[in-house]
Short mmCIF file of C-alpha atoms and ligand atoms in Angstrom, two decimals:
data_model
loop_
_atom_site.label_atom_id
_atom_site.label_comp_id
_atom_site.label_asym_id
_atom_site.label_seq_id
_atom_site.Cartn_x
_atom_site.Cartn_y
_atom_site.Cartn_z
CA UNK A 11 114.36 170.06 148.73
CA UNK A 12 116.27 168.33 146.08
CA UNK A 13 116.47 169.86 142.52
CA UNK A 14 115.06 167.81 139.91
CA UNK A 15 117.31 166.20 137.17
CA UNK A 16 116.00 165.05 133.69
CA UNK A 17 118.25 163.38 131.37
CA UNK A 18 117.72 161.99 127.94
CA UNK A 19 120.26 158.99 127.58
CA UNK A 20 120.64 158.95 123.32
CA UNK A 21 122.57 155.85 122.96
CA UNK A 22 123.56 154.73 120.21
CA UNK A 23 121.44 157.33 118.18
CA UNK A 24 121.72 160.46 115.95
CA UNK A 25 124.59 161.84 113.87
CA UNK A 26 126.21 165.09 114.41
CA UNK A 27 123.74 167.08 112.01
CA UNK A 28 121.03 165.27 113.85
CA UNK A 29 121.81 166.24 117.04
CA UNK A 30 122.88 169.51 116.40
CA UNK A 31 119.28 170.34 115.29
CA UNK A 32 118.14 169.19 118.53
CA UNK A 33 120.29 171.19 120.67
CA UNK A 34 119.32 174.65 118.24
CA UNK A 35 115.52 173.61 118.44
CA UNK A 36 115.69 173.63 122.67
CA UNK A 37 118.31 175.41 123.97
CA UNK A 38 116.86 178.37 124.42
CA UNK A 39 113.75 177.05 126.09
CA UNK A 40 115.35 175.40 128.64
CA UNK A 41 114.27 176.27 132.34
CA UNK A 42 116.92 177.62 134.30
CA UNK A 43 119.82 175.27 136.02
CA UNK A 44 118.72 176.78 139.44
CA UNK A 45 114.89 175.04 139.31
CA UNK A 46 115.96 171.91 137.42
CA UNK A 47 119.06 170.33 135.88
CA UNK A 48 118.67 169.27 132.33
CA UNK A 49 121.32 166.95 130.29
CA UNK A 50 121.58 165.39 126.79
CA UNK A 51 123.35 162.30 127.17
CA UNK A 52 125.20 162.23 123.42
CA UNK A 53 127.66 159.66 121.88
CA UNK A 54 131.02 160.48 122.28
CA UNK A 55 131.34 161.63 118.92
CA UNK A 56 129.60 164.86 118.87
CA UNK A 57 129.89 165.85 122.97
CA UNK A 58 132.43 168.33 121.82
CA UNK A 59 130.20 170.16 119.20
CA UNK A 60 127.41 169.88 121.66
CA UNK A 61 129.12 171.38 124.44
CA UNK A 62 129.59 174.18 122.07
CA UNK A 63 126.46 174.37 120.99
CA UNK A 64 124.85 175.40 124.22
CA UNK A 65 127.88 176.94 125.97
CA UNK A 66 126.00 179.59 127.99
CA UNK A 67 122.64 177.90 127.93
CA UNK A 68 121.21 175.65 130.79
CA UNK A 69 121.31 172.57 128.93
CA UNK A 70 123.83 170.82 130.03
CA UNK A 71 125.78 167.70 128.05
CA UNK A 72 126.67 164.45 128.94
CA UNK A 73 129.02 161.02 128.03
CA UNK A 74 127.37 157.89 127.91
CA UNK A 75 130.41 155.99 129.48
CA UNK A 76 134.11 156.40 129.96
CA UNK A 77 136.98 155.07 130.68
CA UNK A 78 138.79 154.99 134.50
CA UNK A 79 142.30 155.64 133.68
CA UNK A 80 143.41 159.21 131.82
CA UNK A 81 145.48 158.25 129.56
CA UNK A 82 147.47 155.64 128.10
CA UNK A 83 147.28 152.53 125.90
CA UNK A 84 143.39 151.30 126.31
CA UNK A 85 142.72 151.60 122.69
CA UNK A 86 139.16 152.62 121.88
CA UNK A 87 138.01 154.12 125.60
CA UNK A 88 137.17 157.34 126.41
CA UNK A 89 139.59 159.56 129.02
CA UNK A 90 137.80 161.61 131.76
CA UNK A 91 140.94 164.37 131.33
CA UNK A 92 139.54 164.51 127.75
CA UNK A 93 136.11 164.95 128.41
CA UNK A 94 136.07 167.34 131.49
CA UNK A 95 138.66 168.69 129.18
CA UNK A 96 136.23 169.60 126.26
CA UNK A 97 133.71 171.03 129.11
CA UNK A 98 131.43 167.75 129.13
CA UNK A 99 129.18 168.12 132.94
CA UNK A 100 128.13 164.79 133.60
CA UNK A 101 128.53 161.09 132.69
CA UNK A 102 126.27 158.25 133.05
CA UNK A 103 127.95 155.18 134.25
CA UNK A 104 127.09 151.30 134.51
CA UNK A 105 124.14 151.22 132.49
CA UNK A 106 123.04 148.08 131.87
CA UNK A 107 123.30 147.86 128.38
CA UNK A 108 127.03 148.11 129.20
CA UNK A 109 126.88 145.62 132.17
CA UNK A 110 125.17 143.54 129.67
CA UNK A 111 126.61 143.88 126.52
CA UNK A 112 130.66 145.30 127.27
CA UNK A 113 131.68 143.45 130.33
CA UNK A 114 131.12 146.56 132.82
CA UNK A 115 130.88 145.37 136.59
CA UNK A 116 130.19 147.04 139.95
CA UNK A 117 134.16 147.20 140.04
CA UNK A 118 134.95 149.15 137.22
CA UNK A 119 132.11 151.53 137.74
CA UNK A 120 133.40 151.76 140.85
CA UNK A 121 136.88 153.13 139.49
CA UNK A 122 135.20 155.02 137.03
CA UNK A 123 132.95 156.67 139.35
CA UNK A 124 136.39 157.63 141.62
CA UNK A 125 137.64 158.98 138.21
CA UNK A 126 135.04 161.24 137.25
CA UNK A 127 134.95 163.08 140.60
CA UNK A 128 138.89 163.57 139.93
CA UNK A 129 138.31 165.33 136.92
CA UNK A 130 134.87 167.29 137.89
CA UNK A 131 132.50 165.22 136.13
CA UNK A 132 129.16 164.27 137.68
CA UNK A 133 128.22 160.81 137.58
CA UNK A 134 124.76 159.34 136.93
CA UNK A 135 125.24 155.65 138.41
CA UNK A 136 122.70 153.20 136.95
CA UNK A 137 121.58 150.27 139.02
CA UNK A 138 118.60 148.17 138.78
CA UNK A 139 117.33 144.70 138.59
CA UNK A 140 116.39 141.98 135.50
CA UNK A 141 113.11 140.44 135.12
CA UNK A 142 114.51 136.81 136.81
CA UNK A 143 115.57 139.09 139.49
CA UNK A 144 112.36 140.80 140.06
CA UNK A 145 110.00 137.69 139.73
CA UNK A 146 112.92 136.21 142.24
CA UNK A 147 111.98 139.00 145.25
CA UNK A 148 115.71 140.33 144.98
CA UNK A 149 115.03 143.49 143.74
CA UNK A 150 115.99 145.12 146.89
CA UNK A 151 118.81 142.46 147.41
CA UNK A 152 120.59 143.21 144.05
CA UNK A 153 120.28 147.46 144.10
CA UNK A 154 121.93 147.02 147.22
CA UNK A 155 124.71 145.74 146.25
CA UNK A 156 124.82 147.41 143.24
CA UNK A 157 124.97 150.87 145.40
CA UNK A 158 127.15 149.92 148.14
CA UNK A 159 129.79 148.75 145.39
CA UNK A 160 129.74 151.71 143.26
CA UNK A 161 129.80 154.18 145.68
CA UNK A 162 132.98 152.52 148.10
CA UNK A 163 135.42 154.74 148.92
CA UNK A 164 133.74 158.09 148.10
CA UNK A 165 133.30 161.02 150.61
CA UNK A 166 130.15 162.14 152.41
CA UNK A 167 130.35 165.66 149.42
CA UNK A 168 130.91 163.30 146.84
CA UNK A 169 127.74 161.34 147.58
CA UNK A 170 125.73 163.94 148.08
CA UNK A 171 127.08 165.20 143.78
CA UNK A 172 126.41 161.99 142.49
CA UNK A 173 123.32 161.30 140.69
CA UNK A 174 122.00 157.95 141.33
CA UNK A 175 119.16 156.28 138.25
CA UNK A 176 117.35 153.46 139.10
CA UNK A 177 116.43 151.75 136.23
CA UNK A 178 114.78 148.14 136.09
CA UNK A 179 116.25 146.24 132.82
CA UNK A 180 112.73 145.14 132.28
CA UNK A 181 111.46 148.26 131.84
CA UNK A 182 114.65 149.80 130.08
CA UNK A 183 112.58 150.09 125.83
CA UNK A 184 110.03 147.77 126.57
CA UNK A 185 107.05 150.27 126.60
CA UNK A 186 106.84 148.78 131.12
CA UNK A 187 107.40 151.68 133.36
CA UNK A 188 107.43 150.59 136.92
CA UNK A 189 104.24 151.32 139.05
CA UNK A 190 105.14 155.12 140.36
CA UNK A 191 104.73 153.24 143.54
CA UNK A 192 107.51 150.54 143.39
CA UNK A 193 109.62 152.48 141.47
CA UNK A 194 109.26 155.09 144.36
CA UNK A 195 109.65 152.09 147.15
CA UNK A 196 113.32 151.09 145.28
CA UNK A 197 114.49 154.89 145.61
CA UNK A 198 113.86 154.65 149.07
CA UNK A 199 115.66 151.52 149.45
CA UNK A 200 118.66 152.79 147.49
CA UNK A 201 118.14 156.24 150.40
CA UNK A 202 118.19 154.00 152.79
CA UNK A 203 121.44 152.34 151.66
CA UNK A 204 123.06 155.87 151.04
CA UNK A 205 121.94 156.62 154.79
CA UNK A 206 123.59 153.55 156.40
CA UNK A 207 126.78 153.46 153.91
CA UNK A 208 127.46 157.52 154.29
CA UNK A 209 125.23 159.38 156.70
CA UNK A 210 121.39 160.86 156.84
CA UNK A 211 122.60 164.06 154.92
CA UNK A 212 124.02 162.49 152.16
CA UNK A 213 121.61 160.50 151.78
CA UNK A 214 118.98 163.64 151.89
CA UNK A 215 120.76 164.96 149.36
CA UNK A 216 121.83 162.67 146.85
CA UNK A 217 119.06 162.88 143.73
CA UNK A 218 117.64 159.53 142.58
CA UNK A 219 116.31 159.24 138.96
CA UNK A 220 113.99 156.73 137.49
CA UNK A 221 114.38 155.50 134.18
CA UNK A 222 112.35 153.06 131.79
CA UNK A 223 110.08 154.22 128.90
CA UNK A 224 109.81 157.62 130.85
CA UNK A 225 107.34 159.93 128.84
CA UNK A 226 105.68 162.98 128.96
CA UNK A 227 102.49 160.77 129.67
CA UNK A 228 103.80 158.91 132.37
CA UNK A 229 106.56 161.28 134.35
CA UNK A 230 104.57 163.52 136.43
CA UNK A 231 103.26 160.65 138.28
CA UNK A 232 106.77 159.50 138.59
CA UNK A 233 107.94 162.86 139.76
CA UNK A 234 105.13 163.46 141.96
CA UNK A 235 106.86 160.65 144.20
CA UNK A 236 108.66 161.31 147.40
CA UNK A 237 111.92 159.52 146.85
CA UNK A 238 111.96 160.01 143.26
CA UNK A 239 113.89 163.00 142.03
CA UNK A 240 114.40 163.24 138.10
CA UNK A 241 114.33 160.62 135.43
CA UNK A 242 116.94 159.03 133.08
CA UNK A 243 115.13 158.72 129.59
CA UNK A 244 116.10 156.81 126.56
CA UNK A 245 113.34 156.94 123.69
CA UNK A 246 111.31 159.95 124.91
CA UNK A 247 114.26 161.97 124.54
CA UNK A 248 115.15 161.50 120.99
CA UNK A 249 112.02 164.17 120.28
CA UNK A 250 113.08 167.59 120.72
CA UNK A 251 109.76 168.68 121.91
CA UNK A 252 109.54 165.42 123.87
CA UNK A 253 112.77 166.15 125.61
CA UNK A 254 112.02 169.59 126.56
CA UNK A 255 108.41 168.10 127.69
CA UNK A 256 109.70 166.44 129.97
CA UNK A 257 112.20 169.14 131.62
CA UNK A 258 109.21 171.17 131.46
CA UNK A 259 107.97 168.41 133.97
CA UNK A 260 110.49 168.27 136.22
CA UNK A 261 110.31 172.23 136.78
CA UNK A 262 106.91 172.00 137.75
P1 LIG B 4 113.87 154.04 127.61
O1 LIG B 4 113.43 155.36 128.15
O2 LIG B 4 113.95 154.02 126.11
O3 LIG B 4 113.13 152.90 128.19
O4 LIG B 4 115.41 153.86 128.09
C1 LIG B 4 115.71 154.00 129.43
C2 LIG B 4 117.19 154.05 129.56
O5 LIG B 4 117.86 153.05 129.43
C3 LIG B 4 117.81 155.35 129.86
O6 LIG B 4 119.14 155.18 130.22
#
C-alpha cells in the first residue's frame, strides 16, 4: 500500500507574511507523516522561514525548482547544497511551466533529479502531455519518454523515493481535470514504464500524483483510483482550509 502524497504547488504566489499565515493557520492540523505526506511547494524566497515555521510539525516544505550543479557561477539558480542545507524535504522538478516558459528539458531534469538524491531531497518529477498532443493519440507516447529520460541512471531505491506527478498541460489552471479514469489509465502507463525501465518493485512503490485544477470537489474521485496515489495542486492550495481539505482527503 502506497502512502498518499498531497502537494500544493504555490508558484509564483504569496509573500512571506502571506505564507507565513498559512503555515500558522494548518500546521497543527495536519494528519500525521505516517498516513499521508503533506508539502507546501513555496517560492524560494520564504522556504527558509517556512521550514522554520513547521519544524516539528508534519507539514513538510518544498522548492519549486533548482538548479543541478552546487555551487558556482550560474547566477540567479538555486543550489541543492543550499536547500537540503536550510532543511527543505522535497522539490518539484520539470514542471511544465518551466519546460515551457525557462528552457527546462528532459536532460536537465534529468541532472537535476541525480542532484537532488545527492543532497537528500525528494523529487516530484512532472510529466504530462499538451492539448495538440492529446487530440494527436500521443499521450502515452510522450509520458514515456518523458519518464524514461528523467529517471536514466537512477537506482532501483531511488525510484522507488521519487515522486512522480502526472499532470496534462491542458488541464494545468484551466478549471479541466482529467476524467478520474484517464488520468488513472496514464498512471498506469507511467507504472508500467517504471516496471520495464527498473523492476516490478519499484515500480509498486514509486507514488504517482495527479495534478490539474485538483479540488476538494473533485480529488476523492481522483484518489479513489488504483494507480493514482496523491495529487500535485496549484490553485486549490492557495486556501488554507482548501489545502488542508485536501490532505484531509488523501488520509481518508
Ligand atoms: P492547478 O491545480 O491550478 O490546475 O495547477 C496544477 C499544477 O500545475 C500544479 O503543479
Amino acid at each position: 500500500m502506497r502512502k498518499p502524497i498531497i502537494a500544493g504547488n504555490w508558484k509564483m504566489n504569496k509573500t512571506k507574511r502571506e505564507a507565513l499565515d498559512f503555515t500558522q493557520e494548518i500546521k497543527g492540523l495536519i494528519p500525521s507523516t505516517e498516513t499521508v505526506d503533506a508539502v507546501v511547494c513555496s517560492p524560494a524566497l520564504f522556504l527558509d522561514a517556512l521550514v522554520n515555521e513547521t519544524e516539528g510539525t508534519d507539514l513538510k516544505i518544498g522548492a519549486q525548482n533548482m538548479y543541478f550543479e552546487e555551487s558556482g557561477a550560474f547566477t540567479g539558480e538555486t543550489s541543492p547544497e543550499a536547500l537540503a542545507d536550510i532543511g527543505v524535504s522535497y522539490v518539484v522538478l520539470g514542471h511544465s511551466e518551466r519546460r515551457e516558459l525557462f528552457g527546462e528539458t528532459d536532460e536537465s531534469v534529468n541532472q537535476k533529479v541525480h542532484a537532488s538524491f545527492k543532497h537528500n531531497l525528494t523529487p516530484i518529477v512532472c510529466v504530462g502531455e499538451s492539448l495538440e498532443q492529446k487530440e494527436a493519440d500521443e499521450t502515452a507516447q510522450v509520458v514515456t519518454e518523458q519518464v524514461e529520460k528523467a529517471l536514466n541512471g537512477l537506482t532501483d531505491e531511488q525510484v522507488k523515493k521519487t515522486v512522480i506527478a502526472y499532470e496534462p498541460i491542458w488541464a494545468i489552471g484551466t478549471g479541466k481535470t482529467a476524467s478520474a479514469d484517464d488520468a488513472n489509465d496514464t498512471c498506469a502507463v507511467i507504472r508500467e514504464v517504471v516496471k520495464s525501465r527498473f523492476s516490478e518493485d519499484a515500480a509498486q512503490a514509486v507514488r504517482i500524483q495527479y495534478g490539474g485544477s485538483v479540488k476538494p470537489a473533485n480529488i476523492n474521485e481522483l484518489l479513489g483510483k488504483s494507480d493514482i496515489d496523491g495529487a500535485l495542486v496549484g490553485g486549490a492550495s492557495l486556501d488554507p482550509q482548501s489545502f488542508l481539505q485536501l490532505v484531509e482527503a488523501g488520509n481518508e
